[in-house]
C-alpha positions as a Markdown table, in Angstrom:
| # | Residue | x | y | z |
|---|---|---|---|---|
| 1 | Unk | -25.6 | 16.4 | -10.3 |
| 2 | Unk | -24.0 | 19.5 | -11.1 |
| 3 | Unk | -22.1 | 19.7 | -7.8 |
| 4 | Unk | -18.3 | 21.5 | -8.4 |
| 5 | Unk | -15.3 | 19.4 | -6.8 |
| 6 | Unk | -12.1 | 19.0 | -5.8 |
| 7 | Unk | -10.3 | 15.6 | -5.6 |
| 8 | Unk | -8.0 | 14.8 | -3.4 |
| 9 | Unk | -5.9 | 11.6 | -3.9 |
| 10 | Unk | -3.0 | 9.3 | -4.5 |
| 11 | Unk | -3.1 | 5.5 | -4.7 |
| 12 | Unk | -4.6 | 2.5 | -6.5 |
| 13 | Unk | -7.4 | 3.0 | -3.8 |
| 14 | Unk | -8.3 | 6.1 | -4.4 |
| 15 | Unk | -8.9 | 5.4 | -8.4 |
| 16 | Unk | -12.6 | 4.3 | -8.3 |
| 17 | Unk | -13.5 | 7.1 | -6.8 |
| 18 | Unk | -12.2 | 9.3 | -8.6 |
| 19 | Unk | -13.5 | 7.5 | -11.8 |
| 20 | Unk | -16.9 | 7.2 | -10.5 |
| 21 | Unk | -17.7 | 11.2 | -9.6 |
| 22 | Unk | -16.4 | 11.3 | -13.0 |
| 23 | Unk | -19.3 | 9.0 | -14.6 |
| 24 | Unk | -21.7 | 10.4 | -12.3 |
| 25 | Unk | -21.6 | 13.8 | -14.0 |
| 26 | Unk | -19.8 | 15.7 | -10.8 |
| 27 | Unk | -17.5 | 18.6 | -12.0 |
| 28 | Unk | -14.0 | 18.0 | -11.0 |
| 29 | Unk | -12.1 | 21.7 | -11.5 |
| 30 | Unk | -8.9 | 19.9 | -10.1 |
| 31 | Unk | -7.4 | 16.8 | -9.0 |
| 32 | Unk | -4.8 | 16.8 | -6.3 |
| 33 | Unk | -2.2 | 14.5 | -5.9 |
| 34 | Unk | 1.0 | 13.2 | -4.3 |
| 35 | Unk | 4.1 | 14.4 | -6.9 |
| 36 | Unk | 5.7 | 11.6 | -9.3 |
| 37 | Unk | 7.7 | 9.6 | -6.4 |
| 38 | Unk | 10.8 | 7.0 | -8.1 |
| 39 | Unk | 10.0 | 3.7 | -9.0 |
| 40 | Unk | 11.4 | 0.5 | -10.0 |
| 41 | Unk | 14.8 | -0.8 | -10.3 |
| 42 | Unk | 15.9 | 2.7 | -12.1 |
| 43 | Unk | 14.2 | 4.8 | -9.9 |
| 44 | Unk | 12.6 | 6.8 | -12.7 |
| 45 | Unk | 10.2 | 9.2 | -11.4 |
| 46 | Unk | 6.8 | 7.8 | -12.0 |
| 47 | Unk | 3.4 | 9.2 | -11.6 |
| 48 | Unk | 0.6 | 8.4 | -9.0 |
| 49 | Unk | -2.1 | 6.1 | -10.0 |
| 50 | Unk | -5.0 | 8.9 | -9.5 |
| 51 | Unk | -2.6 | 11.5 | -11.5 |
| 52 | Unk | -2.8 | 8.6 | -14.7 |
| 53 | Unk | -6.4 | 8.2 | -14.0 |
| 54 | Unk | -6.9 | 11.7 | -14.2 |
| 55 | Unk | -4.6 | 12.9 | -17.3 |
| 56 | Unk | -6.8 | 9.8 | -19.2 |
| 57 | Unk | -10.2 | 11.4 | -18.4 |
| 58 | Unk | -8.6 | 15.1 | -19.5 |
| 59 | Unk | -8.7 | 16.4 | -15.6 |
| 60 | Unk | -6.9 | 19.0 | -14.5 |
| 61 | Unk | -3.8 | 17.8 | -11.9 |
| 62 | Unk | -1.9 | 19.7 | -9.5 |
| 63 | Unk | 1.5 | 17.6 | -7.1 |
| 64 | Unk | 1.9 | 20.7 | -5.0 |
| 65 | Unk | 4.8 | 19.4 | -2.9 |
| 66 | Unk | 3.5 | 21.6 | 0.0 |
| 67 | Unk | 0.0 | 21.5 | 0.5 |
| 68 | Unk | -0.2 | 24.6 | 2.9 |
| 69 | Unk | 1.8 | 26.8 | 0.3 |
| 70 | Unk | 0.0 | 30.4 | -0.2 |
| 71 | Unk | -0.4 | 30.3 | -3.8 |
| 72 | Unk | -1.8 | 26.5 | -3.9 |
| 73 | Unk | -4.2 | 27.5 | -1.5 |
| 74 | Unk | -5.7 | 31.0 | -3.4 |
| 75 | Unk | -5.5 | 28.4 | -6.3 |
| 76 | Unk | -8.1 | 26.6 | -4.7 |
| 77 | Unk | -9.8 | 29.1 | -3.6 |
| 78 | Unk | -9.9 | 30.9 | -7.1 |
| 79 | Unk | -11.8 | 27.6 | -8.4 |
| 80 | Unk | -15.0 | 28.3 | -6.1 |
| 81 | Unk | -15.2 | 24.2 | -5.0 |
| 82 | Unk | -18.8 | 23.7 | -3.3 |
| 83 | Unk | -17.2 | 20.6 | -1.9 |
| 84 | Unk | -14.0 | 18.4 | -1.9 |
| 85 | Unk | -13.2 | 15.6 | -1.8 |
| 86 | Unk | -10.4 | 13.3 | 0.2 |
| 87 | Unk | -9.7 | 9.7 | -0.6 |
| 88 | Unk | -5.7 | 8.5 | 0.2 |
| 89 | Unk | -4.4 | 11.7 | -0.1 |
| 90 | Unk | -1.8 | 11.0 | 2.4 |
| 91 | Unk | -0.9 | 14.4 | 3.7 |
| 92 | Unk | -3.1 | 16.2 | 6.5 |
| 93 | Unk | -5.6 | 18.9 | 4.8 |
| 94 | Unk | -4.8 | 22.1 | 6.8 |
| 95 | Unk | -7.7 | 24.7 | 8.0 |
| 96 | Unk | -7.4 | 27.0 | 5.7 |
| 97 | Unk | -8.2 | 24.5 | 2.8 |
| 98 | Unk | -10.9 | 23.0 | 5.1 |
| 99 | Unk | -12.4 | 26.1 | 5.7 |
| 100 | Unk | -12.8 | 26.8 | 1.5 |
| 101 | Unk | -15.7 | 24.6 | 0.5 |
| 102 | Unk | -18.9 | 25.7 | 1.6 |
| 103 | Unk | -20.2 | 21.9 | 1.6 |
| 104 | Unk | -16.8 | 20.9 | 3.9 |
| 105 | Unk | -14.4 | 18.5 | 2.4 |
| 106 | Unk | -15.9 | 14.8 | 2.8 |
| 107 | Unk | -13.2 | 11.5 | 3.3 |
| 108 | Unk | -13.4 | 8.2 | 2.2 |
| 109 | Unk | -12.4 | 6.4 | 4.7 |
| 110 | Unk | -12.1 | 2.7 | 4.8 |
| 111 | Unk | -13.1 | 1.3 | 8.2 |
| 112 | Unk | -16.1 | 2.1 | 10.3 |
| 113 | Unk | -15.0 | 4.8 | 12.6 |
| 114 | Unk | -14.1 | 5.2 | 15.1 |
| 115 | Unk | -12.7 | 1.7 | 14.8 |
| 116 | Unk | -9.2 | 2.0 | 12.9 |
| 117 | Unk | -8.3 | 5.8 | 12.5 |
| 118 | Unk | -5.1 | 6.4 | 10.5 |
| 119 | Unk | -3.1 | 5.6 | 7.5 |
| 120 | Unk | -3.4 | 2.0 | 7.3 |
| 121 | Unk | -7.0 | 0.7 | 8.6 |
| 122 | Unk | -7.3 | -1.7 | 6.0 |
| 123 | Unk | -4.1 | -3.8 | 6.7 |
| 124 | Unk | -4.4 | -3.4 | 10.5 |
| 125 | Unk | -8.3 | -4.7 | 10.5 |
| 126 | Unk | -7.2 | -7.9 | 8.8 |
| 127 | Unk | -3.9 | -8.1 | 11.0 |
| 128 | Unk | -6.4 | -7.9 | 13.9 |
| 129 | Unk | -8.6 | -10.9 | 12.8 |
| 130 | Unk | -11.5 | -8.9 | 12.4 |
| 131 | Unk | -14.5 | -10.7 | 10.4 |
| 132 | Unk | -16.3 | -7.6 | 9.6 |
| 133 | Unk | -15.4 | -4.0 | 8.5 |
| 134 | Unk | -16.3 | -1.3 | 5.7 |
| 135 | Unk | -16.3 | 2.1 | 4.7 |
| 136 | Unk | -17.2 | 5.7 | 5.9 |
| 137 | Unk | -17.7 | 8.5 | 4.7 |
| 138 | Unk | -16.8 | 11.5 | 7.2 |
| 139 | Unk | -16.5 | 15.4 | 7.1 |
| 140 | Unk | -12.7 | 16.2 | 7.8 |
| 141 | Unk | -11.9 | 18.7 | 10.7 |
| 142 | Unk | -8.7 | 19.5 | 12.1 |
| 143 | Unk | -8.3 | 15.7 | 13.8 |
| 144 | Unk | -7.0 | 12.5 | 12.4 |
| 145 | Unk | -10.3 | 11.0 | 11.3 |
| 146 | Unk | -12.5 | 12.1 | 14.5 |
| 147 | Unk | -14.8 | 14.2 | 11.8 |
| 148 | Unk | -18.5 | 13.9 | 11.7 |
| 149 | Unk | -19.8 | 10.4 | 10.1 |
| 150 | Unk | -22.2 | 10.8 | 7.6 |
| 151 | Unk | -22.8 | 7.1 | 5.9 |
| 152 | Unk | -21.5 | 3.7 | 6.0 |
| 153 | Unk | -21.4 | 0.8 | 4.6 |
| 154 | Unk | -20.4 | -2.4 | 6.7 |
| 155 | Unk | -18.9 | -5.5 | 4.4 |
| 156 | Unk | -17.6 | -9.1 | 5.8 |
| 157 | Unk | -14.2 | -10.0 | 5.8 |
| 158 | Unk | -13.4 | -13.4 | 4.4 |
| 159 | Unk | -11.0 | -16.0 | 6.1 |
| 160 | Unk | -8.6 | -16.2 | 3.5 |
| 161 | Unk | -9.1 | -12.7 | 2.3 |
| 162 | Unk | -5.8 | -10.2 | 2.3 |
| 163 | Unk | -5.8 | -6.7 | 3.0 |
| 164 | Unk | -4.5 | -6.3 | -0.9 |
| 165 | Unk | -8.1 | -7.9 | -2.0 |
| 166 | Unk | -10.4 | -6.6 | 0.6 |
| 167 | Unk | -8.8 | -3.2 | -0.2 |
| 168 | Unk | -9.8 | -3.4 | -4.0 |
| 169 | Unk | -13.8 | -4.4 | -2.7 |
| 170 | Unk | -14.0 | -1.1 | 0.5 |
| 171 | Unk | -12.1 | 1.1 | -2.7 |
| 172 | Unk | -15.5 | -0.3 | -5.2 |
| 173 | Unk | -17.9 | 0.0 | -2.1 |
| 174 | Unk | -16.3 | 3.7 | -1.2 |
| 175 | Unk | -16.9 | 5.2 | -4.8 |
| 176 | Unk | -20.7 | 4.3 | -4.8 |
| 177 | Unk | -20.9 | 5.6 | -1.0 |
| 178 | Unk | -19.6 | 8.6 | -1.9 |
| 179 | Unk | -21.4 | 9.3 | -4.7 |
| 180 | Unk | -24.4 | 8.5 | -2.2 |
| 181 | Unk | -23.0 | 11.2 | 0.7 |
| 182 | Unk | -22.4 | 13.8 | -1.8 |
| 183 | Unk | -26.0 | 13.8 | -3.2 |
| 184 | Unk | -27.6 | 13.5 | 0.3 |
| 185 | Unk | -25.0 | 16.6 | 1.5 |
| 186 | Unk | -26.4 | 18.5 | -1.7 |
| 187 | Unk | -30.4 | 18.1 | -0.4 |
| 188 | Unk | -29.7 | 18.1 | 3.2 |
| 189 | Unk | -30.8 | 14.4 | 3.4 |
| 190 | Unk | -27.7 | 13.2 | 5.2 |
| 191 | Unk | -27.8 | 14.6 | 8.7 |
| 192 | Unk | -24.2 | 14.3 | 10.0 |
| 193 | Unk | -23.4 | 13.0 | 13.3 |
| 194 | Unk | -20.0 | 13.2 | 15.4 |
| 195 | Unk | -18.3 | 10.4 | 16.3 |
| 196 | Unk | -17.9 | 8.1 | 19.8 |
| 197 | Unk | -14.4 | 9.3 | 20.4 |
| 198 | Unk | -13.9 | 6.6 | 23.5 |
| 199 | Unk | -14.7 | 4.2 | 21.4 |
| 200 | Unk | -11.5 | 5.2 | 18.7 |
| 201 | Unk | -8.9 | 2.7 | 17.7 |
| 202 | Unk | -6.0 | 2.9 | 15.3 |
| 203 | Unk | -4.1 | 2.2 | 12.4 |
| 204 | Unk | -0.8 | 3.7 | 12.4 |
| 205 | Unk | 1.5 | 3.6 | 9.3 |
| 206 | Unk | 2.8 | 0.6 | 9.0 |
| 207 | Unk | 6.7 | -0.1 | 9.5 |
| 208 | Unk | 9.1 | -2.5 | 8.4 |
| 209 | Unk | 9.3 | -4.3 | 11.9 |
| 210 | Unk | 5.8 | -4.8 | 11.8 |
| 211 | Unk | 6.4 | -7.8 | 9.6 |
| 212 | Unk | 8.5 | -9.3 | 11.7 |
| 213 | Unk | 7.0 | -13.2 | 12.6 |
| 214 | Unk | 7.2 | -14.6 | 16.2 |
| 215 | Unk | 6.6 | -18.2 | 15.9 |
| 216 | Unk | 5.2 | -18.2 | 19.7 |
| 217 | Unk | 2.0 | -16.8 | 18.6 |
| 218 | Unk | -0.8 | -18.7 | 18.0 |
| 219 | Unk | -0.6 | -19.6 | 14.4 |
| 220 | Unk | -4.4 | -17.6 | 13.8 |
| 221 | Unk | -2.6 | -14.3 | 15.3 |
| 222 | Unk | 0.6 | -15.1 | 12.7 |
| 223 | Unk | -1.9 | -16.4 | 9.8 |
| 224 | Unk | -3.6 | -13.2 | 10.3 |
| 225 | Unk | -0.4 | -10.5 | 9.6 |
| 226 | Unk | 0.5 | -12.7 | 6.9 |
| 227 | Unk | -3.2 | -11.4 | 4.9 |
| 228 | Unk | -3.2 | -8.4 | 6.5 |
| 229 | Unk | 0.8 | -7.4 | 5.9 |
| 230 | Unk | 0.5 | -7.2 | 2.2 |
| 231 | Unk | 1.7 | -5.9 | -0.4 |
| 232 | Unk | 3.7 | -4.2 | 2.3 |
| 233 | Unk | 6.2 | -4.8 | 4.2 |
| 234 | Unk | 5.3 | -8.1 | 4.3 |
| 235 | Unk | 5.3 | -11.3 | 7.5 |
| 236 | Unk | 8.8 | -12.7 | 7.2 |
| 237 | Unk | 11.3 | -14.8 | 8.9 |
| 238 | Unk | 14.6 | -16.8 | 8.4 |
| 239 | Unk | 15.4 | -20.2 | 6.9 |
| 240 | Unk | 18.6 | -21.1 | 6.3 |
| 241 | Unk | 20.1 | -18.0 | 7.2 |
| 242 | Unk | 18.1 | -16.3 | 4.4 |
| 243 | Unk | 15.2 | -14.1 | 4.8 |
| 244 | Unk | 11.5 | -16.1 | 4.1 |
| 245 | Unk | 8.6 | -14.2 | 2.9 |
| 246 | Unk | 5.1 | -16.1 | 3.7 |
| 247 | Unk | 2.8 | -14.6 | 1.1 |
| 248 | Unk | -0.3 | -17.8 | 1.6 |
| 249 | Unk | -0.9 | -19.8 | 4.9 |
| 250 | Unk | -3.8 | -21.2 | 6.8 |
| 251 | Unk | -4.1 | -22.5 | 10.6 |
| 252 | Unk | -3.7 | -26.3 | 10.2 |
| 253 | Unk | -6.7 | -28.7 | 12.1 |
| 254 | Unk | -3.7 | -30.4 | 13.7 |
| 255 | Unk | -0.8 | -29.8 | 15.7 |
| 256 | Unk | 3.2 | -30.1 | 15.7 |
| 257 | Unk | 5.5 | -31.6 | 18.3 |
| 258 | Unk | 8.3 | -29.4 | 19.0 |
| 259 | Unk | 9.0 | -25.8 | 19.6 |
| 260 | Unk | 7.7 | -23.0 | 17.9 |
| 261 | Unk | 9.2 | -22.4 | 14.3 |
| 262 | Unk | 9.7 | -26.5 | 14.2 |
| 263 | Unk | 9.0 | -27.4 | 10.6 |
| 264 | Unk | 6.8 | -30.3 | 9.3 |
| 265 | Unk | 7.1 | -31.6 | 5.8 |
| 266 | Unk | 3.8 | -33.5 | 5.6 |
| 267 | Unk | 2.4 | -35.2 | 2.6 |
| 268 | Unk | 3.1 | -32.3 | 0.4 |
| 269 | Unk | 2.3 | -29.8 | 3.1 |
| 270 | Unk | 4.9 | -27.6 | 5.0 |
| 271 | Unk | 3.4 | -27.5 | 8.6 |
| 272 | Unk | 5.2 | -25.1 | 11.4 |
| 273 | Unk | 4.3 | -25.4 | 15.2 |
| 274 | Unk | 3.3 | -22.6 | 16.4 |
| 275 | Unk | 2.4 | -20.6 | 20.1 |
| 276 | Unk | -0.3 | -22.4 | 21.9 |
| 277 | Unk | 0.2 | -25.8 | 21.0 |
| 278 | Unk | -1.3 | -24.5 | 17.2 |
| 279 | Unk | -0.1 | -24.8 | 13.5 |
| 280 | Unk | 0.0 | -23.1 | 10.8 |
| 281 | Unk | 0.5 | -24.1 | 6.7 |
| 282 | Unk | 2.9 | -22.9 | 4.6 |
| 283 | Unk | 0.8 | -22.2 | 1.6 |
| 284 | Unk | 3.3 | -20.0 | -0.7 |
| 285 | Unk | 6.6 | -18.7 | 0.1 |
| 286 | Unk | 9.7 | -16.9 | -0.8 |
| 287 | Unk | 13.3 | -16.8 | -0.4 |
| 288 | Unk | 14.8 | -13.5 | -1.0 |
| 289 | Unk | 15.8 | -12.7 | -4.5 |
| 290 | Unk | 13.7 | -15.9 | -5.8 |
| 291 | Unk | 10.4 | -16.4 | -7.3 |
| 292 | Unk | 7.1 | -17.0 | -4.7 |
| 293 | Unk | 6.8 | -20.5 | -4.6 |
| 294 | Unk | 3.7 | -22.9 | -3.5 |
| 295 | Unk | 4.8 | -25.1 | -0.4 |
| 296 | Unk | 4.5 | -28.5 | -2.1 |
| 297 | Unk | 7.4 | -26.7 | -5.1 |
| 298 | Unk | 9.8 | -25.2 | -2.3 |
| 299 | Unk | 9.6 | -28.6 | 0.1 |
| 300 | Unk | 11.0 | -30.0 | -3.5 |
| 301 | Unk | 13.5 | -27.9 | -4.2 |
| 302 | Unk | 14.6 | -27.4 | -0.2 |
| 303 | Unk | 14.7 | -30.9 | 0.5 |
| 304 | Unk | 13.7 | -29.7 | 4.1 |
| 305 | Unk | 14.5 | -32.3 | 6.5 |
| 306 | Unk | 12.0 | -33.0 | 9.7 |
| 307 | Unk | 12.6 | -30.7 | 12.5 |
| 308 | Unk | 14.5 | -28.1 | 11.2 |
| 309 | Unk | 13.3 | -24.7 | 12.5 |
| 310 | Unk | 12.1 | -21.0 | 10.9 |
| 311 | Unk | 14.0 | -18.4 | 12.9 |
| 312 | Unk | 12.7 | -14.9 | 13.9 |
| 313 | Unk | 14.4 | -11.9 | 11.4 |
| 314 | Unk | 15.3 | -9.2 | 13.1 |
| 315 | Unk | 15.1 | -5.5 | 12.0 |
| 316 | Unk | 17.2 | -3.6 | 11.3 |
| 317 | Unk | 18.9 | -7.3 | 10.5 |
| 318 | Unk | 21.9 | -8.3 | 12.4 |
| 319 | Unk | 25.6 | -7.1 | 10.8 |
């Protein structure tokens, strides 16, 4: 296709993208990313998933640590982009970059705006309990997300599906889209159009509080988090004293006498009464600092006794 780029990225997300411009032909004179970032129990400094992606292929990478510094900018500009890309960068692209590319800079965005602006759109749709999402594909301005749409691609989401696995099917469904949008921007066949902004919703970044469980919601609304909170930070409360990750549930058909956080060892099953006269399963949990545990192996090892009760965590937790 010909067409000379500029990728703009960072995480796992962003990676069949970048590979599929890549096996379409597209030349990619630089690949931008977030600097290496300390992972891991030794805090070693370790590279961004699109910066490995791209040393593999032989791209070019730049980690400018400021993306409005002077001299990263004429660096741009010395390549001559006709377009750039943005997938998960995760830092604002300032005017003067946006202005560079005579083609604009096009995002991949992964919700179907304006539903769901912001840094986390995937984790917050599933949070939501919606049943159906997707991706965009937008020209950025100087907004958060409010940029011309210029195609879309609209995808279920399943009942049981978490915002980790939905996340890895919009990042499959984005990299063919965009592949799409560029080609059409190239021939004038995509006609851009701007966005209803009264119709905008958001996804801020998510925070550690927002994992926190309240056991008087319906177990659907708690059920929901749990998918949508992960890999990060999470739906947790207490048991015990100790914090409890719930990494699997499901809404139970039937309901639990007692107040919410009331626990139900059932057959096997670890039912909790919930908000609403509702239930939800226990499908696999975690005590901090253990393993992740199906219900049926942690009612074994617990030896949880009938109504005994999940607490609410707190954050930042109680000293």
């Amino acid at each position: 296709m010909g067409l000379k780029l500029v990728f703009f990225g960072t995480p796992e997300a962003a990676v069949p993208t970048l590979e599929r411009l890549a096996e379409a032909g597209f030349e990619i004179g630089l690949v931008v990313t977030q600097p290496d970032r300390p992972k891991g129990r030794g805090q070693e400094p370790s590279p961004s998933p699109v910066k490995e992606a791209a040393q593999a292929r032989g791209l070019a990478v730049a980690e400018p640590a400021r993306i409005k510094d002077p001299e990263f900018i004429e660096t741009l500009r010395a390549l001559r982009p006709e377009a750039m890309v943005v997938v998960a960068y995760g830092k604002i692209i300032p005017q003067a970059i946006i202005d560079i590319p005579p083609l604009g800079i096009i995002n991949v965005h992964f919700s179907l705006l304006p539903a769901y602006r912001g840094a986390a759109p995937v984790q917050w749709a599933v949070a939501s309990g919606e049943t159906r999402t997707g991706v965009t594909t937008m020209r950025i301005d100087a907004g958060l997300d409010t940029g011309d749409i210029l195609l879309e691609r609209e995808t279920e989401i399943g009942p049981e599906e978490t915002a980790v696995e939905l996340g890895r099917r919009l990042a499959r469904i984005g990299a063919d889209l965009l592949v799409e949008t560029l080609e059409g921007v190239r021939t004038g066949a995509v006609t851009p159009r701007p966005q209803d902004h009264s119709r905008a919703t958001y996804a801020p970044m998510l925070k550690r509080e927002d994992g926190l469980i309240d056991w008087t919601w319906p177990a659907v609304k708690i059920h929901n988090r749990v998918r949508g909170f992960q890999p990060w930070p999470g739906a947790y409360c207490v048991f015990r004293g100790q914090l409890l990750h719930l990494w699997r549930t499901r809404p139970a058909p039937e309901a639990v006498a007692g107040p919410p956080g009331r626990l139900h060892p059932a057959r096997r099953r670890l039912l909790v009464a919930c908000g609403g006269d509702t239930a939800l399963e226990l499908v696999e949990v975690q005590l901090e600092g253990r393993k992740r545990l199906p219900a049926e192996a942690f009612l074994a090892g617990q030896r949880i006794v009938e109504g005994e009760r999940l607490e609410p965590a707190r954050w930042p937790p109680a000293t």
